[in-house]
PDB file of C-alpha atoms in Angstrom:
ATOM      1  CA  MET T  25      29.397 -29.852 -13.771  1.00 39.00           C
ATOM      2  CA  ARG T  26      26.556 -28.013 -15.437  1.00 40.00           C
ATOM      3  CA  HIS T  27      25.423 -24.796 -13.844  1.00 38.00           C
ATOM      4  CA  ARG T  28      21.995 -23.333 -13.350  1.00 43.00           C
ATOM      5  CA  ILE T  29      20.867 -20.043 -14.797  1.00 42.00           C
ATOM      6  CA  GLY T  30      20.735 -17.030 -12.492  1.00 46.00           C
ATOM      7  CA  TYR T  31      17.866 -15.256 -10.788  1.00 49.00           C
ATOM      8  CA  GLY T  32      18.554 -11.851 -12.286  1.00 43.00           C
ATOM      9  CA  TRP T  33      15.456 -11.956 -14.463  1.00 35.00           C
ATOM     10  CA  LEU T  34      13.311 -12.479 -11.372  1.00 39.00           C
ATOM     11  CA  ALA T  35      14.394  -9.310  -9.610  1.00 38.00           C
ATOM     12  CA  ALA T  36      12.400  -7.084 -11.943  1.00 34.00           C
ATOM     13  CA  ALA T  37       9.154  -8.912 -11.220  1.00 33.00           C
ATOM     14  CA  ALA T  38       6.144  -7.213  -9.687  1.00 30.00           C
ATOM     15  CA  LEU T  39       6.569  -7.333  -5.955  1.00 31.00           C
ATOM     16  CA  THR T  40       3.279  -7.824  -4.158  1.00 29.00           C
ATOM     17  CA  VAL T  41       1.017 -10.771  -3.602  1.00 29.00           C
ATOM     18  CA  SER T  42      -2.052 -11.516  -1.539  1.00 31.00           C
ATOM     19  CA  VAL T  43      -1.440 -14.127   1.116  1.00 29.00           C
ATOM     20  CA  TRP T  44      -4.345 -15.265   3.262  1.00 30.00           C
ATOM     21  CA  ALA T  45      -6.257 -12.115   4.188  1.00 28.00           C
ATOM     22  CA  GLY T  46      -3.421  -9.613   3.774  1.00 33.00           C
ATOM     23  CA  THR T  47      -1.036  -8.327   1.159  1.00 33.00           C
ATOM     24  CA  VAL T  48       2.521  -9.537   1.684  1.00 37.00           C
ATOM     25  CA  PRO T  49       5.672  -8.323  -0.114  1.00 40.00           C
ATOM     26  CA  ALA T  50       6.945 -11.831  -0.804  1.00 45.00           C
ATOM     27  CA  HIS T  51      10.377 -10.871  -2.068  1.00 46.00           C
ATOM     28  CA  SER T  52      10.264  -7.093  -2.020  1.00 51.00           C
ATOM     29  CA  VAL T  53      11.876  -6.617   1.379  1.00 59.00           C
ATOM     30  CA  ALA T  54      14.050  -3.505   1.427  1.00 68.00           C
ATOM     31  CA  ARG T  55      17.739  -4.296   1.139  1.00 75.00           C
ATOM     32  CA  GLY T  56      20.872  -2.476   2.248  1.00 82.00           C
ATOM     33  CA  ALA T  57      24.180  -2.025   0.484  1.00 93.00           C
ATOM     34  CA  ASP T  58      26.211  -5.122  -0.381  1.00 97.00           C
ATOM     35  CA  GLU T  59      28.947  -6.060   2.072  1.00 97.00           C
ATOM     36  CA  THR T  60      31.930  -8.229   1.144  1.00 98.00           C
ATOM     37  CA  LEU T  61      34.352  -9.821   3.583  1.00 98.00           C
ATOM     38  CA  PRO T  62      36.374 -13.034   3.986  1.00 98.00           C
ATOM     39  CA  LEU T  63      34.519 -16.137   5.155  1.00 98.00           C
ATOM     40  CA  ARG T  64      36.175 -16.321   8.573  1.00 98.00           C
ATOM     41  CA  GLU T  65      35.512 -12.643   9.237  1.00 98.00           C
ATOM     42  CA  ALA T  66      31.921 -13.131   8.147  1.00 98.00           C
ATOM     43  CA  ILE T  67      31.523 -15.984  10.625  1.00 98.00           C
ATOM     44  CA  ALA T  68      33.009 -13.791  13.374  1.00 98.00           C
ATOM     45  CA  ARG T  69      30.380 -11.170  12.613  1.00 98.00           C
ATOM     46  CA  LEU T  70      27.502 -13.538  13.437  1.00 98.00           C
ATOM     47  CA  ARG T  71      25.685 -12.748  16.671  1.00 98.00           C
ATOM     48  CA  VAL T  72      25.647 -15.551  19.224  1.00 98.00           C
ATOM     49  CA  ALA T  73      22.428 -16.220  21.131  1.00 98.00           C
ATOM     50  CA  VAL T  74      20.491 -19.067  22.688  1.00 97.00           C
ATOM     51  CA  GLU T  75      17.942 -20.541  20.291  1.00 96.00           C
ATOM     52  CA  ASP T  76      14.267 -20.773  21.202  1.00 94.00           C
ATOM     53  CA  ARG T  77      11.643 -22.728  19.243  1.00 96.00           C
ATOM     54  CA  THR T  78       8.746 -21.852  21.537  1.00 97.00           C
ATOM     55  CA  GLY T  79       5.579 -21.138  19.536  1.00 97.00           C
ATOM     56  CA  TYR T  80       6.897 -22.336  16.177  1.00 98.00           C
ATOM     57  CA  ASP T  81       4.225 -23.342  13.661  1.00 98.00           C
ATOM     58  CA  ARG T  82       5.471 -23.418  10.075  1.00 97.00           C
ATOM     59  CA  ASP T  83       2.179 -22.830   8.278  1.00 97.00           C
ATOM     60  CA  ARG T  84       0.855 -20.239  10.703  1.00 97.00           C
ATOM     61  CA  GLU T  85       4.072 -18.239  10.996  1.00 98.00           C
ATOM     62  CA  PHE T  86       5.650 -18.548   7.520  1.00 98.00           C
ATOM     63  CA  GLY T  87       2.593 -19.062   5.300  1.00 97.00           C
ATOM     64  CA  SER T  88       0.829 -22.237   4.303  1.00 94.00           C
ATOM     65  CA  GLY T  89       2.309 -22.445   0.800  1.00 94.00           C
ATOM     66  CA  TRP T  90       4.493 -20.882  -1.880  1.00 97.00           C
ATOM     67  CA  VAL T  91       3.359 -17.516  -3.225  1.00 97.00           C
ATOM     68  CA  ASP T  92       3.287 -16.063  -6.747  1.00 96.00           C
ATOM     69  CA  ALA T  93       4.919 -12.684  -6.195  1.00 90.00           C
ATOM     70  CA  ASP T  94       4.891 -11.446  -9.781  1.00 89.00           C
ATOM     71  CA  ARG T  95       1.462 -12.916 -10.602  1.00 92.00           C
ATOM     72  CA  ASP T  96       2.750 -14.742 -13.669  1.00 92.00           C
ATOM     73  CA  GLY T  97       1.223 -18.045 -12.578  1.00 96.00           C
ATOM     74  CA  CYS T  98       4.537 -19.453 -11.305  1.00 97.00           C
ATOM     75  CA  ASN T  99       4.891 -19.616  -7.531  1.00 98.00           C
ATOM     76  CA  THR T 100       8.205 -19.493  -5.685  1.00 98.00           C
ATOM     77  CA  ARG T 101       8.772 -23.233  -6.012  1.00 98.00           C
ATOM     78  CA  ALA T 102       8.268 -23.111  -9.772  1.00 98.00           C
ATOM     79  CA  GLU T 103      10.507 -20.046 -10.118  1.00 98.00           C
ATOM     80  CA  VAL T 104      13.345 -21.898  -8.343  1.00 98.00           C
ATOM     81  CA  LEU T 105      12.843 -25.018 -10.450  1.00 98.00           C
ATOM     82  CA  LEU T 106      12.934 -22.968 -13.651  1.00 98.00           C
ATOM     83  CA  ALA T 107      16.007 -21.009 -12.556  1.00 98.00           C
ATOM     84  CA  GLU T 108      18.018 -24.013 -11.366  1.00 98.00           C
ATOM     85  CA  ALA T 109      17.165 -26.636 -13.989  1.00 98.00           C
ATOM     86  CA  ILE T 110      20.076 -28.141 -15.904  1.00 98.00           C
ATOM     87  CA  GLU T 111      17.539 -29.526 -18.386  1.00 98.00           C
ATOM     88  CA  ALA T 112      14.548 -27.223 -18.509  1.00 98.00           C
ATOM     89  CA  PRO T 113      11.101 -28.586 -17.740  1.00 98.00           C
ATOM     90  CA  THR T 114       8.196 -28.045 -20.112  1.00 98.00           C
ATOM     91  CA  VAL T 115       5.885 -25.267 -18.985  1.00 97.00           C
ATOM     92  CA  SER T 116       2.196 -25.406 -19.836  1.00 96.00           C
ATOM     93  CA  GLY T 117      -0.973 -23.660 -18.744  1.00 95.00           C
ATOM     94  CA  ARG T 118      -0.565 -21.520 -15.664  1.00 93.00           C
ATOM     95  CA  CYS T 119       2.989 -22.694 -14.977  1.00 97.00           C
ATOM     96  CA  THR T 120       2.453 -26.437 -14.837  1.00 97.00           C
ATOM     97  CA  LEU T 121       5.925 -28.003 -15.072  1.00 98.00           C
ATOM     98  CA  SER T 122       6.694 -31.424 -16.491  1.00 98.00           C
ATOM     99  CA  GLY T 123      10.003 -33.156 -17.091  1.00 98.00           C
ATOM    100  CA  GLY T 124      13.288 -31.433 -16.329  1.00 98.00           C
ATOM    101  CA  VAL T 125      16.520 -32.415 -14.588  1.00 98.00           C
ATOM    102  CA  TRP T 126      18.232 -30.777 -11.606  1.00 98.00           C
ATOM    103  CA  PHE T 127      21.651 -31.185 -10.032  1.00 98.00           C
ATOM    104  CA  SER T 128      21.354 -31.733  -6.292  1.00 98.00           C
ATOM    105  CA  TRP T 129      24.747 -30.538  -5.113  1.00 98.00           C
ATOM    106  CA  TYR T 130      24.063 -31.583  -1.526  1.00 98.00           C
ATOM    107  CA  ASP T 131      24.591 -35.208  -2.559  1.00 98.00           C
ATOM    108  CA  GLY T 132      26.017 -34.931  -6.094  1.00 98.00           C
ATOM    109  CA  GLN T 133      22.966 -36.398  -7.815  1.00 98.00           C
ATOM    110  CA  GLU T 134      21.103 -35.500 -10.991  1.00 98.00           C
ATOM    111  CA  VAL T 135      17.426 -35.842 -10.179  1.00 98.00           C
ATOM    112  CA  THR T 136      14.082 -35.510 -11.913  1.00 98.00           C
ATOM    113  CA  ARG T 137      12.152 -34.996  -8.674  1.00 96.00           C
ATOM    114  CA  THR T 138      13.256 -32.339  -6.244  1.00 97.00           C
ATOM    115  CA  ASP T 139      12.395 -30.572  -3.041  1.00 98.00           C
ATOM    116  CA  ILE T 140      13.057 -26.873  -2.560  1.00 98.00           C
ATOM    117  CA  ASP T 141      15.301 -26.416   0.451  1.00 98.00           C
ATOM    118  CA  HIS T 142      15.552 -23.279   2.542  1.00 98.00           C
ATOM    119  CA  VAL T 143      19.318 -23.268   3.046  1.00 98.00           C
ATOM    120  CA  VAL T 144      18.684 -21.855   6.521  1.00 98.00           C
ATOM    121  CA  PRO T 145      15.503 -23.756   7.384  1.00 98.00           C
ATOM    122  CA  LEU T 146      12.378 -21.948   8.512  1.00 98.00           C
ATOM    123  CA  ALA T 147      12.475 -23.509  11.963  1.00 98.00           C
ATOM    124  CA  GLU T 148      16.146 -22.551  12.310  1.00 98.00           C
ATOM    125  CA  ALA T 149      15.304 -18.994  11.227  1.00 98.00           C
ATOM    126  CA  TRP T 150      12.542 -18.901  13.854  1.00 98.00           C
ATOM    127  CA  ASP T 151      14.969 -20.093  16.530  1.00 97.00           C
ATOM    128  CA  SER T 152      17.552 -17.516  15.441  1.00 98.00           C
ATOM    129  CA  GLY T 153      15.476 -14.358  15.426  1.00 98.00           C
ATOM    130  CA  ALA T 154      12.500 -14.681  13.071  1.00 98.00           C
ATOM    131  CA  LYS T 155      10.237 -15.349  16.033  1.00 98.00           C
ATOM    132  CA  ALA T 156      10.363 -11.599  16.716  1.00 98.00           C
ATOM    133  CA  TRP T 157       9.512 -10.567  13.138  1.00 98.00           C
ATOM    134  CA  ALA T 158       6.156  -9.547  11.762  1.00 98.00           C
ATOM    135  CA  ARG T 159       4.451 -12.426   9.976  1.00 97.00           C
ATOM    136  CA  GLU T 160       4.746 -10.577   6.653  1.00 96.00           C
ATOM    137  CA  ARG T 161       8.526 -10.591   6.961  1.00 98.00           C
ATOM    138  CA  ARG T 162       8.534 -14.306   7.714  1.00 98.00           C
ATOM    139  CA  VAL T 163       6.439 -15.011   4.611  1.00 97.00           C
ATOM    140  CA  ALA T 164       8.907 -12.885   2.638  1.00 97.00           C
ATOM    141  CA  TYR T 165      11.772 -14.952   4.057  1.00 98.00           C
ATOM    142  CA  ALA T 166      10.063 -18.197   3.082  1.00 98.00           C
ATOM    143  CA  ASN T 167       9.687 -16.998  -0.512  1.00 98.00           C
ATOM    144  CA  TYR T 168      12.834 -14.927  -0.967  1.00 98.00           C
ATOM    145  CA  LEU T 169      14.210 -14.963  -4.518  1.00 97.00           C
ATOM    146  CA  ASP T 170      16.574 -11.988  -4.525  1.00 96.00           C
ATOM    147  CA  ASP T 171      19.520 -14.134  -3.366  1.00 97.00           C
ATOM    148  CA  PRO T 172      20.004 -17.402  -5.304  1.00 97.00           C
ATOM    149  CA  ARG T 173      21.735 -18.915  -2.254  1.00 98.00           C
ATOM    150  CA  HIS T 174      18.533 -18.733  -0.225  1.00 98.00           C
ATOM    151  CA  LEU T 175      16.556 -21.554  -1.887  1.00 98.00           C
ATOM    152  CA  GLU T 176      17.987 -24.669  -3.525  1.00 98.00           C
ATOM    153  CA  ALA T 177      16.441 -27.419  -5.655  1.00 98.00           C
ATOM    154  CA  VAL T 178      17.862 -30.588  -4.098  1.00 98.00           C
ATOM    155  CA  SER T 179      17.080 -34.284  -3.962  1.00 98.00           C
ATOM    156  CA  GLN T 180      14.119 -35.267  -1.850  1.00 98.00           C
ATOM    157  CA  ARG T 181      16.347 -37.636   0.102  1.00 98.00           C
ATOM    158  CA  SER T 182      18.877 -34.963   1.097  1.00 98.00           C
ATOM    159  CA  ASN T 183      16.194 -32.427   1.940  1.00 98.00           C
ATOM    160  CA  ARG T 184      14.410 -34.875   4.209  1.00 98.00           C
ATOM    161  CA  GLN T 185      17.646 -35.936   5.864  1.00 98.00           C
ATOM    162  CA  LYS T 186      18.478 -32.298   6.553  1.00 98.00           C
ATOM    163  CA  SER T 187      14.988 -31.336   7.745  1.00 98.00           C
ATOM    164  CA  ASP T 188      15.321 -28.293  10.040  1.00 98.00           C
ATOM    165  CA  GLN T 189      18.860 -28.997  11.263  1.00 98.00           C
ATOM    166  CA  ASP T 190      21.699 -26.483  11.404  1.00 98.00           C
ATOM    167  CA  VAL T 191      25.345 -27.017  10.469  1.00 98.00           C
ATOM    168  CA  ALA T 192      26.170 -28.538  13.860  1.00 98.00           C
ATOM    169  CA  GLU T 193      23.588 -31.256  13.192  1.00 98.00           C
ATOM    170  CA  TRP T 194      23.627 -31.909   9.438  1.00 98.00           C
ATOM    171  CA  LEU T 195      25.918 -31.242   6.481  1.00 98.00           C
ATOM    172  CA  PRO T 196      25.842 -32.182   2.788  1.00 98.00           C
ATOM    173  CA  GLU T 197      28.517 -34.476   1.418  1.00 98.00           C
ATOM    174  CA  GLU T 198      32.035 -33.539   2.434  1.00 98.00           C
ATOM    175  CA  SER T 199      33.140 -32.285  -0.985  1.00 98.00           C
ATOM    176  CA  VAL T 200      30.700 -29.370  -0.764  1.00 98.00           C
ATOM    177  CA  HIS T 201      31.096 -28.407   2.900  1.00 98.00           C
ATOM    178  CA  CYS T 202      32.893 -25.201   1.975  1.00 98.00           C
ATOM    179  CA  LYS T 203      30.271 -24.266  -0.590  1.00 98.00           C
ATOM    180  CA  TYR T 204      27.551 -24.893   1.986  1.00 98.00           C
ATOM    181  CA  LEU T 205      29.234 -22.456   4.377  1.00 98.00           C
ATOM    182  CA  THR T 206      29.307 -19.772   1.684  1.00 98.00           C
ATOM    183  CA  TYR T 207      25.536 -20.150   1.391  1.00 98.00           C
ATOM    184  CA  TRP T 208      24.627 -20.566   5.063  1.00 98.00           C
ATOM    185  CA  VAL T 209      26.672 -17.685   6.453  1.00 98.00           C
ATOM    186  CA  PRO T 210      25.466 -14.923   4.084  1.00 98.00           C
ATOM    187  CA  VAL T 211      21.833 -15.938   4.560  1.00 98.00           C
ATOM    188  CA  LYS T 212      22.260 -15.628   8.316  1.00 98.00           C
ATOM    189  CA  LEU T 213      24.017 -12.267   7.958  1.00 98.00           C
ATOM    190  CA  SER T 214      21.576 -10.899   5.393  1.00 98.00           C
ATOM    191  CA  TRP T 215      18.628 -11.495   7.728  1.00 98.00           C
ATOM    192  CA  SER T 216      20.488 -10.688  10.988  1.00 98.00           C
ATOM    193  CA  LEU T 217      19.898 -14.203  12.271  1.00 98.00           C
ATOM    194  CA  SER T 218      21.929 -15.382  15.235  1.00 98.00           C
ATOM    195  CA  VAL T 219      23.857 -18.608  15.804  1.00 98.00           C
ATOM    196  CA  ASP T 220      24.055 -20.700  18.951  1.00 98.00           C
ATOM    197  CA  GLU T 221      27.348 -21.825  20.483  1.00 98.00           C
ATOM    198  CA  ALA T 222      27.319 -25.291  18.868  1.00 98.00           C
ATOM    199  CA  GLU T 223      26.544 -23.816  15.455  1.00 98.00           C
ATOM    200  CA  LEU T 224      29.316 -21.230  15.744  1.00 98.00           C
ATOM    201  CA  GLU T 225      31.809 -23.901  16.788  1.00 98.00           C
ATOM    202  CA  ALA T 226      30.823 -26.031  13.786  1.00 98.00           C
ATOM    203  CA  LEU T 227      31.129 -23.083  11.402  1.00 98.00           C
ATOM    204  CA  GLU T 228      34.573 -22.134  12.714  1.00 98.00           C
ATOM    205  CA  SER T 229      35.811 -25.721  12.590  1.00 98.00           C
ATOM    206  CA  LEU T 230      34.580 -26.228   9.036  1.00 98.00           C
ATOM    207  CA  ALA T 231      35.996 -22.874   7.901  1.00 98.00           C
ATOM    208  CA  ASP T 232      39.446 -23.941   9.075  1.00 98.00           C
ATOM    209  CA  GLY T 233      39.437 -26.458   6.225  1.00 98.00           C
ATOM    210  CA  CYS T 234      38.123 -24.024   3.609  1.00 98.00           C
ATOM    211  CA  PRO T 235      39.669 -21.197   1.580  1.00 98.00           C
ATOM    212  CA  ASP T 236      39.059 -17.836   3.262  1.00 98.00           C
ATOM    213  CA  THR T 237      36.955 -16.861   0.272  1.00 96.00           C
ATOM    214  CA  ASP T 238      35.330 -13.445   0.060  1.00 98.00           C
ATOM    215  CA  ILE T 239      31.583 -13.638   0.390  1.00 97.00           C
ATOM    216  CA  THR T 240      29.113 -10.916  -0.426  1.00 98.00           C
ATOM    217  CA  TYR T 241      25.809 -10.475   1.340  1.00 98.00           C
ATOM    218  CA  THR T 242      23.092  -7.862   1.257  1.00 97.00           C
ATOM    219  CA  PRO T 243      21.512  -6.886   4.579  1.00 97.00           C
ATOM    220  CA  VAL T 244      17.732  -7.085   4.681  1.00 95.00           C
ATOM    221  CA  PRO T 245      16.730  -4.346   7.189  1.00 85.00           C
TER     222      PRO T 245
END
């Protein structure tokens, strides 16, 4: 399998961007020290709470579109496409992309058209704690590039099948269930997002069939 390039070159980007009427730090949220622990212990660390979608409005609460945090002409979507391409697209003008190939590991397909998936969907984040955040933090979450597990270029079909469902409701193909857990769990921990009882049960059940791999996450205060 071919592998994407990393996001390290993005971390040094300028870190502010105007969104709507205000200035929003799209991926400049302060971060804590890295924490590393086995997968099952990481799952046990997740806070359990009832989910609540009251008041959710994607565009109003998380921003109406991708932002260009470093003002280089490439918005978050384009940055992910450039970072994850297995055959690089051509870049012209102010970051107009054409061509390119991506590996959608959710369904094992090489694709030329992709969606950008929030591994923990925006609606799921809202349900799990983001409802209480300031809007600026939610926009930062929607555009977060400091952790390459946060956003994934995947096939349009798999992204639409997944929609805003959690691991109790939707999973990628079976061969990558364990990988999916090592993305889902650190995102939840990094942002202090809770899980509901059904989600926790699904995570624990899936982890029983996976190596107890160490995962590293970085808390976002």
